[in-house]
PDB file of C-alpha atoms in Angstrom:
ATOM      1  CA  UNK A 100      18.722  -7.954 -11.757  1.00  0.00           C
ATOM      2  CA  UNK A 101      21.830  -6.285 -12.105  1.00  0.00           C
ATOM      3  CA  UNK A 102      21.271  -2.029 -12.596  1.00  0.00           C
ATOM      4  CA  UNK A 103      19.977  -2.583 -16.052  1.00  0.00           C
ATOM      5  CA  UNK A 104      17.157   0.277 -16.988  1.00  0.00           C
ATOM      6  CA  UNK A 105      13.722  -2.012 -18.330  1.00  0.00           C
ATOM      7  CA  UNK A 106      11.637   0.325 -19.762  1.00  0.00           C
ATOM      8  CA  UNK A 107       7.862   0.027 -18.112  1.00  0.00           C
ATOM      9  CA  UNK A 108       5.500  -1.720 -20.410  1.00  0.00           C
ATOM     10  CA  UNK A 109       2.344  -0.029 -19.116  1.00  0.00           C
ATOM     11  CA  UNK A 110       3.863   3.370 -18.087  1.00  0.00           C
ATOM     12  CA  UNK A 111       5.817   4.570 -20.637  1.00  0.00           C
ATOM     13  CA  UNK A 112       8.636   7.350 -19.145  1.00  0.00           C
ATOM     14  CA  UNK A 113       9.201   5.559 -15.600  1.00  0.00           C
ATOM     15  CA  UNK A 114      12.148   2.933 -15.249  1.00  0.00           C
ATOM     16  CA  UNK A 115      12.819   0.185 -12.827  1.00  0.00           C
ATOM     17  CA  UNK A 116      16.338   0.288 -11.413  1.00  0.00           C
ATOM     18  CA  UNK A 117      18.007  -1.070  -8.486  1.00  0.00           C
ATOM     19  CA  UNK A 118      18.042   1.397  -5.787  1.00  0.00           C
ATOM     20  CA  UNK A 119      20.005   1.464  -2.742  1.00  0.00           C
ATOM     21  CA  UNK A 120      18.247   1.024   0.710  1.00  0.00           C
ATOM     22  CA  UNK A 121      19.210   0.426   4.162  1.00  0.00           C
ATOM     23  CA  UNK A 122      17.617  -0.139   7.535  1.00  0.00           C
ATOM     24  CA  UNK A 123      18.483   2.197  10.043  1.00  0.00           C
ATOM     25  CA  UNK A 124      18.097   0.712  13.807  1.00  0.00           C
ATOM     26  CA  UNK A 125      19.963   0.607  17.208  1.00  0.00           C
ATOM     27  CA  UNK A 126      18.547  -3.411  17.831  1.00  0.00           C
ATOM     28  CA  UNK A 127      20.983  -6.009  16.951  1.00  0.00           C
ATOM     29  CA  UNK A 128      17.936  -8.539  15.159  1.00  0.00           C
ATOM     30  CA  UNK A 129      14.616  -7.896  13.956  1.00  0.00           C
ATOM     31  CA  UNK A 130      12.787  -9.646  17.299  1.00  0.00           C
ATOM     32  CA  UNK A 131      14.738  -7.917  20.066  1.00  0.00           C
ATOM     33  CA  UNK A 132      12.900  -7.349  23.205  1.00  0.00           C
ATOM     34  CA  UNK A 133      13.322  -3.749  22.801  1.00  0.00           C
ATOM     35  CA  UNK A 134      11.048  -3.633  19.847  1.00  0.00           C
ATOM     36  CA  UNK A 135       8.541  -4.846  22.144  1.00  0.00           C
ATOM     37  CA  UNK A 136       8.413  -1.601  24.167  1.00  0.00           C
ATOM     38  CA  UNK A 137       5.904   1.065  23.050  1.00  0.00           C
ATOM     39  CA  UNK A 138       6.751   3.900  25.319  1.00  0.00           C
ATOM     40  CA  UNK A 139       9.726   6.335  24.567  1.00  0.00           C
ATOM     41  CA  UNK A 140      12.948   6.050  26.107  1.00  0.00           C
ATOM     42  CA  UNK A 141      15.490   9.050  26.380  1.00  0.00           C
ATOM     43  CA  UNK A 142      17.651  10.061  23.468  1.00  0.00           C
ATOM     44  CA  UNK A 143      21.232  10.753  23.829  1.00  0.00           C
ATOM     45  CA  UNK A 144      21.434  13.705  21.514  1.00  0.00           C
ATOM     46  CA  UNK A 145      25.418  13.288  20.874  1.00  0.00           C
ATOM     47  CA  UNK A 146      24.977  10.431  19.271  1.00  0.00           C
ATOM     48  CA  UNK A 147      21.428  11.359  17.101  1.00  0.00           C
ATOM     49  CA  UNK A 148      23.719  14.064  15.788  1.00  0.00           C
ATOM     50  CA  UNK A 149      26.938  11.761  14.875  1.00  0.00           C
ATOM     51  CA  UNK A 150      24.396   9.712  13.743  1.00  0.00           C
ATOM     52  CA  UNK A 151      22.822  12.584  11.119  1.00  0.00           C
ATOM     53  CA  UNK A 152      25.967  13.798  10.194  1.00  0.00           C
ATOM     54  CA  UNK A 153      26.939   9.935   9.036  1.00  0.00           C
ATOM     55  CA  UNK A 154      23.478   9.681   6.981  1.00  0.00           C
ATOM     56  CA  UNK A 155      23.627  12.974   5.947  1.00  0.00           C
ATOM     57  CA  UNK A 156      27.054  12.725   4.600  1.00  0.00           C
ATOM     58  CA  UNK A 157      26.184   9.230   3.040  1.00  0.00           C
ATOM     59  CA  UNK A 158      23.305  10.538   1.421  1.00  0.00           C
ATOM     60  CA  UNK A 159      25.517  13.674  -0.306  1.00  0.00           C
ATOM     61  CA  UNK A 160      27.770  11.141  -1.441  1.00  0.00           C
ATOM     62  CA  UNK A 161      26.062   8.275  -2.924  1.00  0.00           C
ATOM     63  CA  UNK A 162      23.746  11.636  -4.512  1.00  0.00           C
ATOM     64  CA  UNK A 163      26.813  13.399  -5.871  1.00  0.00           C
ATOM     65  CA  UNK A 164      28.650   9.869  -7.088  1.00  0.00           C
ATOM     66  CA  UNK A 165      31.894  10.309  -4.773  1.00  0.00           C
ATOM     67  CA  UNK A 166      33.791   7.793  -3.018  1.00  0.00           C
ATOM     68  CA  UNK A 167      37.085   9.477  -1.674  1.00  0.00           C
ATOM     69  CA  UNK A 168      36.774   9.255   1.795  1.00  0.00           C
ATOM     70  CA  UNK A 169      38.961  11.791   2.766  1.00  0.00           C
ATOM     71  CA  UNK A 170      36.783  14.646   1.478  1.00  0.00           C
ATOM     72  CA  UNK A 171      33.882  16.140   3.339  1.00  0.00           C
ATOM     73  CA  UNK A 172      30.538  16.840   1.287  1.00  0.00           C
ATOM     74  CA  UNK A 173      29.228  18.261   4.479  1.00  0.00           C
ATOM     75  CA  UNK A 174      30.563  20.640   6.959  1.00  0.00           C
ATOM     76  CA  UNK A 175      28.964  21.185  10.612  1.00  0.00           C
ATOM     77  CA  UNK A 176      26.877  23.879   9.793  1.00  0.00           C
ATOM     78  CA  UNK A 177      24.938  22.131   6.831  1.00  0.00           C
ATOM     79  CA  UNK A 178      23.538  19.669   9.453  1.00  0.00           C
ATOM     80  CA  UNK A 179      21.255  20.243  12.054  1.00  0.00           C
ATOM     81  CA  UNK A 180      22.411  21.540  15.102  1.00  0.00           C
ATOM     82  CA  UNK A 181      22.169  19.515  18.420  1.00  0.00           C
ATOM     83  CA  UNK A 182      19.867  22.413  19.895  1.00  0.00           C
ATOM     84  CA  UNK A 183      17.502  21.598  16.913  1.00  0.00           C
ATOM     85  CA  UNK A 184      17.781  18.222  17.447  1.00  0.00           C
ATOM     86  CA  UNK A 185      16.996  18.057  21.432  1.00  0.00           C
ATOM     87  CA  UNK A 186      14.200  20.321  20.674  1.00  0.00           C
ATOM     88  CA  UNK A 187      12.716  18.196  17.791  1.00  0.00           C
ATOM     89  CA  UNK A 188      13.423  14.977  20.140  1.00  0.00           C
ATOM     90  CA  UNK A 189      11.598  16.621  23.355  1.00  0.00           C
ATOM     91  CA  UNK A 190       8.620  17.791  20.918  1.00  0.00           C
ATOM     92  CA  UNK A 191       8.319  14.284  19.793  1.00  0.00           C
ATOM     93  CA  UNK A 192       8.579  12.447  22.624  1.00  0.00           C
ATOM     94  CA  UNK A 193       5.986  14.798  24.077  1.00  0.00           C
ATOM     95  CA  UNK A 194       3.644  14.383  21.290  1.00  0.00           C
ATOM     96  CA  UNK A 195       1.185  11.137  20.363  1.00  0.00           C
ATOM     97  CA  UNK A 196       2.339  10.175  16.616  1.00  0.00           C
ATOM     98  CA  UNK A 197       0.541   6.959  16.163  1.00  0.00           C
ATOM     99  CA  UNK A 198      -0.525   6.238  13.093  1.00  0.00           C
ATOM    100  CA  UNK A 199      -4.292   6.622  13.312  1.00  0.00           C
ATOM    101  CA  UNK A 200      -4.155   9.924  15.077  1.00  0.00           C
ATOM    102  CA  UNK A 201      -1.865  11.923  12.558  1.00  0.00           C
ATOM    103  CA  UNK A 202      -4.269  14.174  10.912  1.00  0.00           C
ATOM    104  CA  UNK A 203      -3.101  16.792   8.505  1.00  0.00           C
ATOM    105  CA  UNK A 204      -3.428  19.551  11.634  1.00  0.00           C
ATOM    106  CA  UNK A 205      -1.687  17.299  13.266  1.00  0.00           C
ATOM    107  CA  UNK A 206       0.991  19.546  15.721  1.00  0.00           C
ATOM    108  CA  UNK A 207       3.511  16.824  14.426  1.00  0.00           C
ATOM    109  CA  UNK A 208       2.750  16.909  10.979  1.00  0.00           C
ATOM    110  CA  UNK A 209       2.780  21.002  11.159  1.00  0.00           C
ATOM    111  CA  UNK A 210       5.640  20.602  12.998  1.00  0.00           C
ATOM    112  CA  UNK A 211       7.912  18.659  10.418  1.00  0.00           C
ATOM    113  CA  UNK A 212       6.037  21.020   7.880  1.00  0.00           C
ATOM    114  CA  UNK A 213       7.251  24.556   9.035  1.00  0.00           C
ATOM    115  CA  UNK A 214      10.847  22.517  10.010  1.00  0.00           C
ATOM    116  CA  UNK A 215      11.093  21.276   6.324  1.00  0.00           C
ATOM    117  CA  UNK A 216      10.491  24.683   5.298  1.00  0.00           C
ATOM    118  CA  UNK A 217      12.897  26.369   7.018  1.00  0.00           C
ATOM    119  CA  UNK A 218      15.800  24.402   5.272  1.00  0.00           C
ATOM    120  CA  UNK A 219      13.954  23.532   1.680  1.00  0.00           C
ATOM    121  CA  UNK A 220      11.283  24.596  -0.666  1.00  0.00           C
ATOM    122  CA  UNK A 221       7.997  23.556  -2.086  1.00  0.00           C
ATOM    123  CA  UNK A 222       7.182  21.268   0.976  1.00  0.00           C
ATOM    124  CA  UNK A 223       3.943  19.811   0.162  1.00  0.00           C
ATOM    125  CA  UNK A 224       2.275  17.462   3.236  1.00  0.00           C
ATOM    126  CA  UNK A 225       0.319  14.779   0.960  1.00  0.00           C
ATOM    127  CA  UNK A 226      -1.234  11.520   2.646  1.00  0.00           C
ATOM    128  CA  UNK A 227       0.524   8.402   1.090  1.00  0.00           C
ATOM    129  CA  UNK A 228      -2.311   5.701   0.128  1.00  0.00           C
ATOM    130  CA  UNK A 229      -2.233   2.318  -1.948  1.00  0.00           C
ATOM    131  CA  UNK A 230      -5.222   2.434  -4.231  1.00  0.00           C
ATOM    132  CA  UNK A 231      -7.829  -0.617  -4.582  1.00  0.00           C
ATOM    133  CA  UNK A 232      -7.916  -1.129  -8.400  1.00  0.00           C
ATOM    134  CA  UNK A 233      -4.389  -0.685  -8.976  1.00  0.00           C
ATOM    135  CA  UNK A 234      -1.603  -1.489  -6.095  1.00  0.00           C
ATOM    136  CA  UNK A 235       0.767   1.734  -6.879  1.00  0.00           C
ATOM    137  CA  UNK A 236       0.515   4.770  -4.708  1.00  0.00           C
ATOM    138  CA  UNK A 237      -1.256   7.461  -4.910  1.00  0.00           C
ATOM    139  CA  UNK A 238      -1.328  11.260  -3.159  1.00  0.00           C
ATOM    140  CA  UNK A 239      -3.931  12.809  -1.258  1.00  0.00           C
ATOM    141  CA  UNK A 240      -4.300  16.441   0.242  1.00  0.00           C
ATOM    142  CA  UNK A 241      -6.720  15.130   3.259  1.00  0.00           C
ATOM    143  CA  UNK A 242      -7.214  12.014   5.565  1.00  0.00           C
ATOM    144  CA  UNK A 243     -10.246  10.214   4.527  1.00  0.00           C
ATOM    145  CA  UNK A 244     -11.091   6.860   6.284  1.00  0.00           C
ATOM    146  CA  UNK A 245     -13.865   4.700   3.908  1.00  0.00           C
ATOM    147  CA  UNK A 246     -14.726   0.994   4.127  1.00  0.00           C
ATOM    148  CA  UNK A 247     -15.558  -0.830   1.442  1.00  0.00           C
ATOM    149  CA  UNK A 248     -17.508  -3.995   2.190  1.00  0.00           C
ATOM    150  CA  UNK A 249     -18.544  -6.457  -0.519  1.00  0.00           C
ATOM    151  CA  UNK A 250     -21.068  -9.486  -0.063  1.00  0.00           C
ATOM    152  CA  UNK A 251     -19.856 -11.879  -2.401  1.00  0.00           C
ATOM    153  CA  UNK A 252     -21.632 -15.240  -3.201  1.00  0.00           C
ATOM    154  CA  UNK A 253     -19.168 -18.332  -2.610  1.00  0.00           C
ATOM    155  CA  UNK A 254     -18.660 -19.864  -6.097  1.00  0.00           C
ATOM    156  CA  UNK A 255     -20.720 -23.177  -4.488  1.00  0.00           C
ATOM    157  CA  UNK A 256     -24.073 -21.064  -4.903  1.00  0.00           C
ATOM    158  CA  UNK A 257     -22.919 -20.256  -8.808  1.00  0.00           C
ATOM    159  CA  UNK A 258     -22.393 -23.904  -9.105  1.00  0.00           C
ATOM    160  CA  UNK A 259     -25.832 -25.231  -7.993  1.00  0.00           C
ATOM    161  CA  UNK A 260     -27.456 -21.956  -9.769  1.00  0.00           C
ATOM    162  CA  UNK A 261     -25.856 -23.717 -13.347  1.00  0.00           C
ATOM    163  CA  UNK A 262     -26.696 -27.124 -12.194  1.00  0.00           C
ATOM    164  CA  UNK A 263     -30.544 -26.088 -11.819  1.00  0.00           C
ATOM    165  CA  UNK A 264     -30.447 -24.192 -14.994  1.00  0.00           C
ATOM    166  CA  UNK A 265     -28.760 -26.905 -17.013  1.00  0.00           C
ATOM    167  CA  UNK A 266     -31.456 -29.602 -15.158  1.00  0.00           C
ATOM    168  CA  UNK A 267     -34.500 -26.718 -16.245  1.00  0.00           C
ATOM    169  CA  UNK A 268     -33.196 -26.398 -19.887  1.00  0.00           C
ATOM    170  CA  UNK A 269     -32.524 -30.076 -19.868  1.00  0.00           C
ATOM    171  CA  UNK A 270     -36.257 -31.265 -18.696  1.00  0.00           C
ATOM    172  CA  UNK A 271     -37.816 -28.419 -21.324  1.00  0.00           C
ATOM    173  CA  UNK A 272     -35.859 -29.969 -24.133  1.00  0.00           C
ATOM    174  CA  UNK A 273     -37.148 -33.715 -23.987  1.00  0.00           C
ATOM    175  CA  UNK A 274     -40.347 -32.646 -23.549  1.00  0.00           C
ATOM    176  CA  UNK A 275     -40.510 -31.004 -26.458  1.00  0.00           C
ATOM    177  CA  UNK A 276     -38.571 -33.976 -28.067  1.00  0.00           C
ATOM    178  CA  UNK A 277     -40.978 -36.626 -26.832  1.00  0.00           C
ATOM    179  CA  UNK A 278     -43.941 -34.537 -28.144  1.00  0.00           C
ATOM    180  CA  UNK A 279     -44.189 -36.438 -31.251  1.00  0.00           C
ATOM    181  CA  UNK A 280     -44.104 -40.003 -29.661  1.00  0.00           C
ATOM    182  CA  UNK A 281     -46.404 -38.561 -27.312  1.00  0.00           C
ATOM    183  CA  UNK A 282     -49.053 -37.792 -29.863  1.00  0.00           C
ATOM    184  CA  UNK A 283     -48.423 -40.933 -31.758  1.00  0.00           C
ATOM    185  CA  UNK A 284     -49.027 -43.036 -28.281  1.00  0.00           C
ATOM    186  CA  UNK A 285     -52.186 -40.850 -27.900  1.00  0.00           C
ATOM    187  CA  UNK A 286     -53.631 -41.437 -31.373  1.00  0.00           C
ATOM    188  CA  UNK A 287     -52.593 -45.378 -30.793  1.00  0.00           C
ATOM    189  CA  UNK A 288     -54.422 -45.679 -28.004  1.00  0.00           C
ATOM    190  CA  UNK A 289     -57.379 -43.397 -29.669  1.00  0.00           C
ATOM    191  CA  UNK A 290     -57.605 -46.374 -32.277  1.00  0.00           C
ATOM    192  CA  UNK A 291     -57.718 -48.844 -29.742  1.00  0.00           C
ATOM    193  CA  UNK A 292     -60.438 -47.773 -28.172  1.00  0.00           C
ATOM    194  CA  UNK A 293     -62.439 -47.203 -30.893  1.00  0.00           C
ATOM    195  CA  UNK A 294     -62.062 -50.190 -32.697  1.00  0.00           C
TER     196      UNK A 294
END
């Protein structure tokens, strides 16, 4: 595709677009060894704030459509400062953020919530979840953990299930068919007998 707007067929008022995206990591390949290491390491906050100002700054630009390099979107003050950041990184690091245990009282989740909402407004927290029917995503207030489990016949069963039926409906229909001969042997024999 090349950045041409197709218009939706079932959802009429959304577009699909080409979007930019990157991958933001300090591993040189996808299967380094230091992906394989669950516990934190330290955080040299010089370089998490270089590294904010850079995103930051890309973000304003591709946002605001500029590509002069030698002007500034952002000055110092409109990014975090490294305080903020060394707190946020020791309050992390501190914290258990796995997956399965962030709750919406979560003291991360509140955490990012009351940061958020120091610096913008109408922060919402909603839980992110694919739906069953229908793959797109869809927003929930609360955490809610359901299973769903279905015991589905294998399609062998349905085809021995149609086999018996078709044998059934099969047998029913030639003995009504043979009936008449039936009758006719009986009434030959009858004769027979009696003569």
């Amino acid at each position: 595709s090349s950045g041409i707007n197709a218009e939706w067929p079932l959802r009429p008022g959304f577009t699909v677009k080409r979007l930019s995206a990157a991958t933001i990591s300090n591993f040189p390949a996808h299967n380094s060894l230091g992906r394989l290491n669950t516990f934190d390491t330290s955080v040299d906050v010089d370089k998490l704030y270089t590294h904010t100002h850079i995103i930051a700054e890309g973000i304003a630009r591709y946002i605001s459509d500029l590509s002069d390099k030698s002007v500034t979107i952002l000055d110092d003050y409109l990014v975090p400062n490294r305080a903020l950041l060394s707190r946020t990184v020791e309050f992390l690091s501190s914290t258990q953020r796995a997956a399965t245990l962030l709750q919406r009282d979560s003291p991360v989740i509140l955490h990012l919530e009351q940061t958020l909402s120091k610096y913008a407004s109408e922060v919402m927290v909603s839980e992110l979840k694919a739906s069953k029917r229908d793959p797109e995503f869809q927003f929930y207030d609360q955490s809610e953990t359901k299973l769903f489990a279905y015991n589905v016949k294998p399609a062998v069963f349905d085809l021995f299930l149609a086999i018996a039926v078709i044998a059934y409906l099969g047998t029913v229909y030639l003995c009504v068919k043979s009936i008449p001969h039936a009758m006719t042997y009986l009434y030959q024999m009858k004769k027979l007998k009696s003569s």
